[in-house]
Coordinates of C-alpha atoms in Angstrom, one line a residue:
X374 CA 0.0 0.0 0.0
X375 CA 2.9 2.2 0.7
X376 CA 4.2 2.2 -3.1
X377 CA 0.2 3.8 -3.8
X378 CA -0.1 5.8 -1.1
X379 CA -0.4 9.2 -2.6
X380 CA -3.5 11.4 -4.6
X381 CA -2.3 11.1 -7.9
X382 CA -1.9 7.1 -8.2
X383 CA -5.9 7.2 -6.2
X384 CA -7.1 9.8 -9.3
X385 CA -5.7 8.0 -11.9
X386 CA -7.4 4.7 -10.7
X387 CA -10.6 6.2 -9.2
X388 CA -12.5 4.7 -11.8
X389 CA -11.9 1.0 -10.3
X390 CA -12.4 2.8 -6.7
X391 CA -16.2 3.7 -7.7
X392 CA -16.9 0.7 -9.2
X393 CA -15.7 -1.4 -6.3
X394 CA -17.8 1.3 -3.6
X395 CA -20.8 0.7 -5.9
X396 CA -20.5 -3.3 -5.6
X397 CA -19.7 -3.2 -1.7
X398 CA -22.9 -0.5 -1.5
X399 CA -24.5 -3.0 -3.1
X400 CA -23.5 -5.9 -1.0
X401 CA -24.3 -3.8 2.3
X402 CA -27.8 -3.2 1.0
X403 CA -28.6 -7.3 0.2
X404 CA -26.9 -7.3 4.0
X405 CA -29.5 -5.0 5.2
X406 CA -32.3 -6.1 3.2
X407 CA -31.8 -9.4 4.6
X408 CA -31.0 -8.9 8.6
X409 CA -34.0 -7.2 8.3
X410 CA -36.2 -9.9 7.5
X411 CA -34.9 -11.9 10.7
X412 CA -34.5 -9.4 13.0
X413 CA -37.3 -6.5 13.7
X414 CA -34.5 -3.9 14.7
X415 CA -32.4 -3.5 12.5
X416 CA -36.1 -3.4 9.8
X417 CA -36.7 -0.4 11.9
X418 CA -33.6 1.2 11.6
X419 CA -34.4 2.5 7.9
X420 CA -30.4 2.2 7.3
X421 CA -28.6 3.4 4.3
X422 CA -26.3 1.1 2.4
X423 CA -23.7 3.9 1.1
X424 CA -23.7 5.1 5.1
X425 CA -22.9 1.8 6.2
X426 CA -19.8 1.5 3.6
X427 CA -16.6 3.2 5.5
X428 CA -15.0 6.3 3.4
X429 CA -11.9 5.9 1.9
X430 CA -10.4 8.9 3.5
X431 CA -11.8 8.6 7.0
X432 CA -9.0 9.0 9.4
X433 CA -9.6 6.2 11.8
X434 CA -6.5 5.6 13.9
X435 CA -7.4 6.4 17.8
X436 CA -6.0 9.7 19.1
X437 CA -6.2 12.1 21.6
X438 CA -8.7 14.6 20.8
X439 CA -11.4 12.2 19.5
X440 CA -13.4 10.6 22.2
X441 CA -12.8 7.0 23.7
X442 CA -15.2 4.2 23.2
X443 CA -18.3 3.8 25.1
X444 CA -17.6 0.4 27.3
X445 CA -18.5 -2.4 25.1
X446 CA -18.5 -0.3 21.8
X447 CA -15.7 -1.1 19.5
X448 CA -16.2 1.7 16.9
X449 CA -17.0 4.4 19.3
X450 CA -20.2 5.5 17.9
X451 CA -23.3 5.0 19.7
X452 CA -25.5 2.9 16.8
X453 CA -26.6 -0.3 15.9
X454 CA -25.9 0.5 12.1
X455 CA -24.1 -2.8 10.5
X456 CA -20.3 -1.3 9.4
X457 CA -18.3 -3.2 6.5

């Protein structure tokens, strides 16, 4: 990852990028549509497929300044949402 690690190698294969974020949306949303039929929670969460999908950019490296987990949370946000 190291030898790609820079904007101009990303732009010049962002096409692949969006095509593989469109698949994994996709996949997230068959995830959805089908916890939902076996469990009444998450069919009431109304969730949405490309907010489930982590960013690409999103810093997510623990640090000082951002908040610790809440006991028992291992993403540190307080939701049920599935996360892929």
């Amino acid at each position: 990852m190291g030898k790609n690690n820079d904007k101009e190698w990303f732009e010049a294969h962002r096409d692949r990028y969006d095509t593989a974020l469109e698949n994994l949306t996709d996949v997230a949303a068959t995830l959805i549509d089908a916890a939902a039929r076996y469990d009444e929670a998450v069919a009431g969460l109304d969730l949405d497929p490309k907010k489930c999908v982590s960013r690409i950019h999103r810093y997510m490296r623990p640090n000082r300044s951002y908040p610790a987990p809440a006991s028992g949370d291992t993403v540190g946000r307080p939701s049920v949402r599935a996360c892929f």
